[in-house]
Coordinates of C-alpha atoms and ligand atoms in Angstrom, one line a residue:
X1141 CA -12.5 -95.5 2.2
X1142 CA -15.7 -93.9 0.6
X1143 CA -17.3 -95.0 3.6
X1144 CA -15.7 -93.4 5.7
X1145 CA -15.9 -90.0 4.0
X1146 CA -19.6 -90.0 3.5
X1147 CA -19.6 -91.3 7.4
X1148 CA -17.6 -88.0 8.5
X1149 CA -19.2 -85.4 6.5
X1150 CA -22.7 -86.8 7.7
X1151 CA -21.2 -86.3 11.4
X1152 CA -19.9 -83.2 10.5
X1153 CA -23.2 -82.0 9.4
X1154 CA -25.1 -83.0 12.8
X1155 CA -23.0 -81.1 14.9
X1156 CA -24.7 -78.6 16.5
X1157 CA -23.3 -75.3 16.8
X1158 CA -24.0 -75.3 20.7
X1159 CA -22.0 -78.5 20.8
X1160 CA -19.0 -77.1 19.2
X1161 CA -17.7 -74.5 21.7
X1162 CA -17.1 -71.8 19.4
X1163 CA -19.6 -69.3 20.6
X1164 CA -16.7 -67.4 22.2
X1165 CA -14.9 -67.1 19.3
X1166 CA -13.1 -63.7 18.0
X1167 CA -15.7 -62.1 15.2
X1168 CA -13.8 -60.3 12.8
X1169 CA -17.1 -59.4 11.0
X1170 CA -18.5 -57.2 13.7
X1171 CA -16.1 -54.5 12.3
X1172 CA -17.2 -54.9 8.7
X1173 CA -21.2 -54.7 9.5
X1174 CA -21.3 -51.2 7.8
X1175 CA -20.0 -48.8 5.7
X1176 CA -19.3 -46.2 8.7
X1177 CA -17.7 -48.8 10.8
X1178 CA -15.8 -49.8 8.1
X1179 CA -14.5 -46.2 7.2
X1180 CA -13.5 -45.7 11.2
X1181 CA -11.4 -48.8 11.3
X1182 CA -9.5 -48.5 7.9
X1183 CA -5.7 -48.5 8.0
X1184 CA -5.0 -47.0 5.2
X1185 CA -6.2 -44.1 3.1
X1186 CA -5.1 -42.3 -0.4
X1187 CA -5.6 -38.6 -1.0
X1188 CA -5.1 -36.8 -3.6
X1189 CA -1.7 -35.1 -2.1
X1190 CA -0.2 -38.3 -2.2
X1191 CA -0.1 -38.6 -5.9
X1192 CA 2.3 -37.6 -8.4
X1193 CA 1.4 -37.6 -12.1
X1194 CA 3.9 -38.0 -15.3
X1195 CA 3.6 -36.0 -18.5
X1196 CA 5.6 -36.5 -21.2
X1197 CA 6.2 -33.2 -23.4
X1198 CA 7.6 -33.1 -26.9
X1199 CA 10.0 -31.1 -28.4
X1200 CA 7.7 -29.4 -31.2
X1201 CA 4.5 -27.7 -31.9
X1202 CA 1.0 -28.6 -31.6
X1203 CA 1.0 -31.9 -30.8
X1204 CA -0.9 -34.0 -28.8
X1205 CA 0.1 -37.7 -29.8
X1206 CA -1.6 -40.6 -27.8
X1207 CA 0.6 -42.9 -26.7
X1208 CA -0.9 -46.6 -28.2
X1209 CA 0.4 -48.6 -25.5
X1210 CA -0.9 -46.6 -22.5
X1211 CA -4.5 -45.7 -23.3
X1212 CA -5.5 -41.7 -21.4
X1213 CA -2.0 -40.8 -22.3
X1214 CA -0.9 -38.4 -24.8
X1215 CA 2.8 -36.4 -26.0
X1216 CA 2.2 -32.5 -25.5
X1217 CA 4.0 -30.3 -27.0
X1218 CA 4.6 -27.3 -25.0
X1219 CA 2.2 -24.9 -27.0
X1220 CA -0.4 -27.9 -26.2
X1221 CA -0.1 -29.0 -22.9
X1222 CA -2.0 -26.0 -21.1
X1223 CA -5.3 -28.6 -21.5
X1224 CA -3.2 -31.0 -19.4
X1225 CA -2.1 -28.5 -17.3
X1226 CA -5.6 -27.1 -16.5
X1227 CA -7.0 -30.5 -15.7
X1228 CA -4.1 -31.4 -13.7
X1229 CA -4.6 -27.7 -11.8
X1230 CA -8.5 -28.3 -11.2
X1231 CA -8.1 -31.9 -10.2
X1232 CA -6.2 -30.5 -7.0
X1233 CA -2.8 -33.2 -8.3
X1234 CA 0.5 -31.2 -6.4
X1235 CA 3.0 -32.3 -8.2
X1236 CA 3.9 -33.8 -11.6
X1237 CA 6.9 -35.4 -12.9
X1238 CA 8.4 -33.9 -16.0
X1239 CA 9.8 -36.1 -18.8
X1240 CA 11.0 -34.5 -21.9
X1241 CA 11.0 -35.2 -25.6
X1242 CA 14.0 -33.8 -27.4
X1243 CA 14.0 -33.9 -31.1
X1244 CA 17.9 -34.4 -31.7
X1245 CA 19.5 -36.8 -29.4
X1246 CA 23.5 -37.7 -30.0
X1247 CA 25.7 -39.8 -27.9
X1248 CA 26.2 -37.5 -25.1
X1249 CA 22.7 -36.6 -24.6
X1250 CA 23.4 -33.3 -24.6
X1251 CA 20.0 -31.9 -24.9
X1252 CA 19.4 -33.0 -21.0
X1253 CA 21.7 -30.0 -20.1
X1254 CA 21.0 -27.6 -22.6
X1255 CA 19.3 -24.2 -20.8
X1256 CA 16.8 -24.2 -23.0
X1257 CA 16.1 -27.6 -24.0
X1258 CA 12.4 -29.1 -24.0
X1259 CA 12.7 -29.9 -20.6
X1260 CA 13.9 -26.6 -19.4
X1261 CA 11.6 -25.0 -21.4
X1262 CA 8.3 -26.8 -20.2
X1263 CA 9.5 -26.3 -16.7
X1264 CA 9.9 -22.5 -16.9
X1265 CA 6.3 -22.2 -18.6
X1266 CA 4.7 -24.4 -15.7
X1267 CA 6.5 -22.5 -12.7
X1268 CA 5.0 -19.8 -14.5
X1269 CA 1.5 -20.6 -14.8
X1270 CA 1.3 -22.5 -11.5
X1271 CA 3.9 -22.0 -9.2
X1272 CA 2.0 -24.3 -6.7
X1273 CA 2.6 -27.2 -8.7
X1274 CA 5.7 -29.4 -7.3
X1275 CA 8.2 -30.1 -10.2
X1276 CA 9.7 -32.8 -10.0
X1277 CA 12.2 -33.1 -13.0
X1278 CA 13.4 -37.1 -13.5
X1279 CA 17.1 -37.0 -14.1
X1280 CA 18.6 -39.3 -17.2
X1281 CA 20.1 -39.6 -20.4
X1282 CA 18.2 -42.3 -22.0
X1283 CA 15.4 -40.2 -23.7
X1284 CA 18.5 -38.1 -25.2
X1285 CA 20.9 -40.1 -26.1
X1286 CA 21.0 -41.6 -29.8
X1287 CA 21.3 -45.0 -28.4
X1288 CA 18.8 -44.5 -25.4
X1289 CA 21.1 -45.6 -22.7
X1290 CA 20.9 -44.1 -19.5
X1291 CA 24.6 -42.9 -19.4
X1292 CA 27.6 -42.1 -21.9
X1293 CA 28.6 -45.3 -24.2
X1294 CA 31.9 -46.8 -25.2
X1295 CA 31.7 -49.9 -27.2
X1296 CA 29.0 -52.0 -25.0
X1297 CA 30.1 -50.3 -22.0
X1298 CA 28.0 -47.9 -20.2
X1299 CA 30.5 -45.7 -18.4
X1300 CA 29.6 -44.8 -14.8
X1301 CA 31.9 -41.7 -13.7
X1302 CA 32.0 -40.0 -16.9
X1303 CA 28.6 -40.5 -16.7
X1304 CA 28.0 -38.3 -13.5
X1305 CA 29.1 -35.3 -14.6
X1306 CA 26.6 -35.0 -17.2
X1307 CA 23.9 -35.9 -14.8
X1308 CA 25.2 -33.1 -12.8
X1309 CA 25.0 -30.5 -15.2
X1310 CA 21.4 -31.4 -16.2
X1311 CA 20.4 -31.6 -12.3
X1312 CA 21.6 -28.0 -12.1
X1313 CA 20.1 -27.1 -15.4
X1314 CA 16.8 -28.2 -14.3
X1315 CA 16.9 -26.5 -11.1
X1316 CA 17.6 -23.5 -12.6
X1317 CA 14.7 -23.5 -15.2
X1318 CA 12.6 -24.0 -12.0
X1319 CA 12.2 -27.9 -10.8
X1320 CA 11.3 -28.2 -7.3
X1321 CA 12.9 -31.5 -6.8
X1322 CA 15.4 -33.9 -8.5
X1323 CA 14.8 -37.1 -9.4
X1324 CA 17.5 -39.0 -10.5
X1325 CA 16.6 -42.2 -12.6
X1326 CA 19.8 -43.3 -13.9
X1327 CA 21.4 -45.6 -11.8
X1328 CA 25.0 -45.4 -11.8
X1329 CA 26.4 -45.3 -8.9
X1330 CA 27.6 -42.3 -6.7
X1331 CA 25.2 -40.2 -9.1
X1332 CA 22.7 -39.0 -5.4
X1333 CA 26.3 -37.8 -4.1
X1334 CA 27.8 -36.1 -7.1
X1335 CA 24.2 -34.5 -7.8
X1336 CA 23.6 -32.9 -4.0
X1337 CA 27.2 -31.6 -4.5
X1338 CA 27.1 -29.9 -7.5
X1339 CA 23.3 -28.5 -6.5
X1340 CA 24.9 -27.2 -3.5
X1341 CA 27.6 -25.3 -4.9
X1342 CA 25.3 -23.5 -7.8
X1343 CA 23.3 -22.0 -5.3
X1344 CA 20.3 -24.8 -4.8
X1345 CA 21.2 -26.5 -1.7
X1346 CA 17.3 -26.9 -0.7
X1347 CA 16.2 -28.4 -3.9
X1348 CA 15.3 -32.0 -2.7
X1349 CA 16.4 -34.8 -4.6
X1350 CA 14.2 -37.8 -4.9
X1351 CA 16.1 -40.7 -6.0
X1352 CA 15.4 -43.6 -8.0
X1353 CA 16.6 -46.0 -5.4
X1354 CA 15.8 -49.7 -6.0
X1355 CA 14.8 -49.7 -9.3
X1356 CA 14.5 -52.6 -11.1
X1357 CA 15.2 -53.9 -14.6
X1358 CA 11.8 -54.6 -15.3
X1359 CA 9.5 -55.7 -18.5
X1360 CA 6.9 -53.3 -16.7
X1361 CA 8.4 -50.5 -18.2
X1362 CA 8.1 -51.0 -22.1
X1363 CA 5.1 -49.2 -22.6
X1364 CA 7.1 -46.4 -21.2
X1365 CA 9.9 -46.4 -23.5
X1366 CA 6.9 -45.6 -26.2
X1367 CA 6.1 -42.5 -24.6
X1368 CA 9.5 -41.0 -23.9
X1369 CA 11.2 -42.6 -27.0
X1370 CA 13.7 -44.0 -24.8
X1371 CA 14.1 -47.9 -25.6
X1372 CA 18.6 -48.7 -25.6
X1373 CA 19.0 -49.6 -29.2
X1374 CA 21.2 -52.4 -28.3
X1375 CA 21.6 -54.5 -25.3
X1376 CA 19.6 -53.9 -22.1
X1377 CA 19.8 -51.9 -18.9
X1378 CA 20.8 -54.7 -16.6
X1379 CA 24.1 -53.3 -16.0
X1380 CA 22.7 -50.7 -14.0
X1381 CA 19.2 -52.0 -13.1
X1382 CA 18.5 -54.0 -10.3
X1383 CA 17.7 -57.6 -11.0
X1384 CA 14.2 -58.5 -10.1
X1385 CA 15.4 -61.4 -7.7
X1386 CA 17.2 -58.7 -5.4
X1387 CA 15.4 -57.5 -2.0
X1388 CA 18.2 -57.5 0.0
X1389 CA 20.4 -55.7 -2.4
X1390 CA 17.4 -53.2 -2.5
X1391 CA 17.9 -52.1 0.9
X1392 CA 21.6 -51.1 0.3
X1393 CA 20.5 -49.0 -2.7
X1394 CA 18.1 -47.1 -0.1
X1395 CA 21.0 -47.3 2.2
X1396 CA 23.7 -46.0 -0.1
X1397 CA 21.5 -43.1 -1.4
X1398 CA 20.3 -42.0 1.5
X1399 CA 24.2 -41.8 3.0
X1400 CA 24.8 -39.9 -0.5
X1401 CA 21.9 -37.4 0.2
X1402 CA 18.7 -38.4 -1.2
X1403 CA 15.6 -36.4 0.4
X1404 CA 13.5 -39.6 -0.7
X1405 CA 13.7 -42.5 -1.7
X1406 CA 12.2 -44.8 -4.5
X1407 CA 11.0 -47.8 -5.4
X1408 CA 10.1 -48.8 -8.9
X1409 CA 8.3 -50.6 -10.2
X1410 CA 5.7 -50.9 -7.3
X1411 CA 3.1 -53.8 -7.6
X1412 CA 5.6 -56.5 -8.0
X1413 CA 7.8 -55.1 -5.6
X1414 CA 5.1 -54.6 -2.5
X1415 CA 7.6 -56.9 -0.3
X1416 CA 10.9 -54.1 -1.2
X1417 CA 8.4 -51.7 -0.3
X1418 CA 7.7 -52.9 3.0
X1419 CA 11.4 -54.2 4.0
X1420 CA 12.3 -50.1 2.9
X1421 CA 9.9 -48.7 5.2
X1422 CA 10.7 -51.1 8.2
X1423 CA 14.1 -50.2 7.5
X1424 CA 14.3 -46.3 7.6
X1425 CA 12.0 -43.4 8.3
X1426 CA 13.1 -41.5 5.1
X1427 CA 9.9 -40.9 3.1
X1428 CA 9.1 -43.7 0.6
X1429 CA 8.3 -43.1 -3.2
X1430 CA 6.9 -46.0 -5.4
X1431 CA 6.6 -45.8 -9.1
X1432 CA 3.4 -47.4 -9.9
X1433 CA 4.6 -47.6 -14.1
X1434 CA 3.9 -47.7 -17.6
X1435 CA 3.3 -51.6 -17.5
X1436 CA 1.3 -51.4 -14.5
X1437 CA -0.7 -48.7 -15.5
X1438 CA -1.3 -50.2 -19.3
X1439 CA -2.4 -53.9 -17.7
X1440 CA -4.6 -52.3 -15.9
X1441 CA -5.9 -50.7 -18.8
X1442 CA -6.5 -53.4 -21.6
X1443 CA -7.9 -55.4 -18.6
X1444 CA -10.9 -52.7 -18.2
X1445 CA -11.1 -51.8 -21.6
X1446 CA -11.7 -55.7 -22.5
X1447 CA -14.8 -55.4 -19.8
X1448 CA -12.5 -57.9 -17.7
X1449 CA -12.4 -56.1 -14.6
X1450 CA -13.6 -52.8 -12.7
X1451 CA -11.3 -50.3 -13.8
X1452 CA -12.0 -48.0 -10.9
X1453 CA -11.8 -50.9 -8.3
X1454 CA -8.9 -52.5 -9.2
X1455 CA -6.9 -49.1 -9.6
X1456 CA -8.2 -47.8 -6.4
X1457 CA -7.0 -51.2 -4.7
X1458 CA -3.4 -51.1 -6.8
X1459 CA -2.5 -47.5 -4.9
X1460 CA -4.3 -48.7 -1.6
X1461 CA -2.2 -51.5 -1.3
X1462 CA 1.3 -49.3 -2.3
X1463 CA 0.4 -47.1 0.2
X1464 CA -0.3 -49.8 2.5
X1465 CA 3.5 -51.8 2.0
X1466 CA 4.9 -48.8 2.8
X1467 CA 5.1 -45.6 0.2
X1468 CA 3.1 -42.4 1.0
X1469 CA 4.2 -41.0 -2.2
X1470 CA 2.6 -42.1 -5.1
X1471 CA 3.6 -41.7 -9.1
X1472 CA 1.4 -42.9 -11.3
X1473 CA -0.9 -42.9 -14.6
X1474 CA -4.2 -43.3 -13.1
X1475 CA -3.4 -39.7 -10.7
X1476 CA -6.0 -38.1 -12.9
X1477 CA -9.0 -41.4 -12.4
X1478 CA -8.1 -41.7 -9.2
X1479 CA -8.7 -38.0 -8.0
X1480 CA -11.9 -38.0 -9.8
X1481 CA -12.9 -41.4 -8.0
X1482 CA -11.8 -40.2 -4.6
X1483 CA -13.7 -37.4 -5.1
X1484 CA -17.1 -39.5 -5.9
X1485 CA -16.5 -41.5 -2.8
Ligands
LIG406 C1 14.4 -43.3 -17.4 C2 13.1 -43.8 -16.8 C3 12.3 -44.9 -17.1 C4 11.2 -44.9 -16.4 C5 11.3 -43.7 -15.6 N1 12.4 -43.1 -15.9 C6 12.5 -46.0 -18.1 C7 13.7 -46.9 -18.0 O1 14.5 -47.0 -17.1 O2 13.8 -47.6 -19.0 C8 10.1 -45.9 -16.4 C9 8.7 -45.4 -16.1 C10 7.6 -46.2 -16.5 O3 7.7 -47.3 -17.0 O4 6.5 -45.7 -16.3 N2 15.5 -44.0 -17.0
LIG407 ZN1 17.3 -43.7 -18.3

């Protein structure tokens, strides 16, 4: 038997290439021989007006807390966040997604629709400082409520109609302080169709809604629940989340959404999800949103800090391959990196 192995790999290694009849074969690496003949046949590219970057902004003044599980990322208050703001304005970013901090939260959340809550507040002071910007307000209770669920409580149960109409209020709220689009993260069902309505009838039927489609309950988003302060003091979301195993299920989310109204449609999280990514875009020509998130983002992170990997390589690689499954619209942590790397390219 050893024989025989030493026996072919000797004969293996006298072939001659001339003998093999493989000089016809296809050369993939003609196309790779440069740098210029790489950049003409690339598939895929990420600009900078694909991006959309989250702040979080607390209710309060001057602070600027880091958030110690996603290193580059701080809580503004609003009388801090023009520094944020300037960098975001000079780095060319379009839009932003706004998630506020309210100091008192109570069952009903009832800071989310409250005219001239944090969220409201920051909103109104961005539109005015730079209308350009796209605000994109995300649409939930969790980061209000005083047991950080995503909808209104009784007993264990997470109550899905009463739920709406709060949602609705703070959709309208938020449009009226100035957001540019609605993003609804909460999950309960009908939510895109009870949202669009009540828009429509306050006087904001072409405010977009961008809506949290397939999204997952995923581990990825811990880090997250650091920043906003939004962790459920008891139980999980996984009433209202997807579970992870899902892609078919995922594709009637997109589907029920986009029959409800949504503008676009998202997936989240997006690395571990590339496949929902792809099976959404083969399945409609609505635009795509993927939420590259907190857990993503922080990996990515400790990995470079550590010296463990190329911080700028593998980030440009994460949003090249989101863009690739299928998204052309981008949130993530890295917005501010990446704009600064795709500028150095
Ligand atoms: C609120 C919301 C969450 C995220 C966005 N909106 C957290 C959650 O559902 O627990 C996660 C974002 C991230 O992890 O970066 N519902
Ligand atoms: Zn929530």
């Amino acid at each position: 038997m050893l024989y025989l192995i030493f026996y072919l790999h000797l004969k293996a290694f006298n072939i001659k290439f001339k003998e093999t009849g493989l000089e016809n074969m296809v050369r993939m690496r003609r196309l790779r021989a440069s740098s210029s003949l790489r950049d003409l046949v690339r598939e895929t590219v990420v600009t900078t007006d694909d991006l959309v970057y989250p702040v979080f902004i607390k209710e309060g003044k001057n602070i600027k807390e880091p958030v110690a599980s996603m290193p580059g990322i701080y809580q503004y208050s609003n009388d801090r966040f023009d520094e944020e703001l300037e960098r975001v304005i000079s780095s060319g970013i379009k839009a932003i997604l706004v998630f506020g901090i309210p100091k008192h939260k109570n069952e009903t959340g009832s800071e989310a629709y409250n005219d001239n809550g944090v969220t409201q507040n920051i909103i109104r002071k961005i539109k005015k400082k730079a209308p350009d910007i796209i605000l994109i307000a995300d649409v939930c209770l969790c980061e209000y409520t005083s047991h950080g669920h995503c909808g209104i409580v009784c007993g264990r149960e997470v109550l899905n109609d009463e739920t709406l109409e709060l949602l609705a209020k703070t959709s309208v709220s938020l449009a009226k302080a100035g957001a540019d689009i609605i993003a609804p993260s909460d999950m309960m069902d009908g939510h895109v169709a009870y949202i669009r309505k009540a828009l429509d009838i306050t006087g904001f039927k072409n405010t977009p809604i961008m809506a949290y489609s397939a999204k997952f309950a995923s581990g990825y988003y811990s880090p997250f629940r650091d920043a906003a302060q939004s962790a459920p003091s008891f139980g999980d979301r996984k009433t209202y989340q997807m579970d992870p195993a899902n892609g078919r299920e995922a594709i009637r989310e997109c589907e029920n959404d986009i029959a409800e109204g949504a503008d676009i449609i998202m997936v989240k999280p997006a690395l571990a999800y590339l496949d929902v990514i792809k099976e959404v875009s083969n399945h409609t020509n609505y635009p795509i949103a993927a939420y590259n998130v907190s857990g993503e983002y922080s990996m990515v992170k400790a990995a470079a800090l550590n010296g463990w990997i190329d911080e700028k390589k593998v980030v440009m690689e994460n949003l090249v391959s989101i863009k690739r499954a299928g998204a052309g619209i981008i949130i993530t942590y890295h917005a501010l990196d990446a704009v600064k790397w795709l500028k150095e390219a």
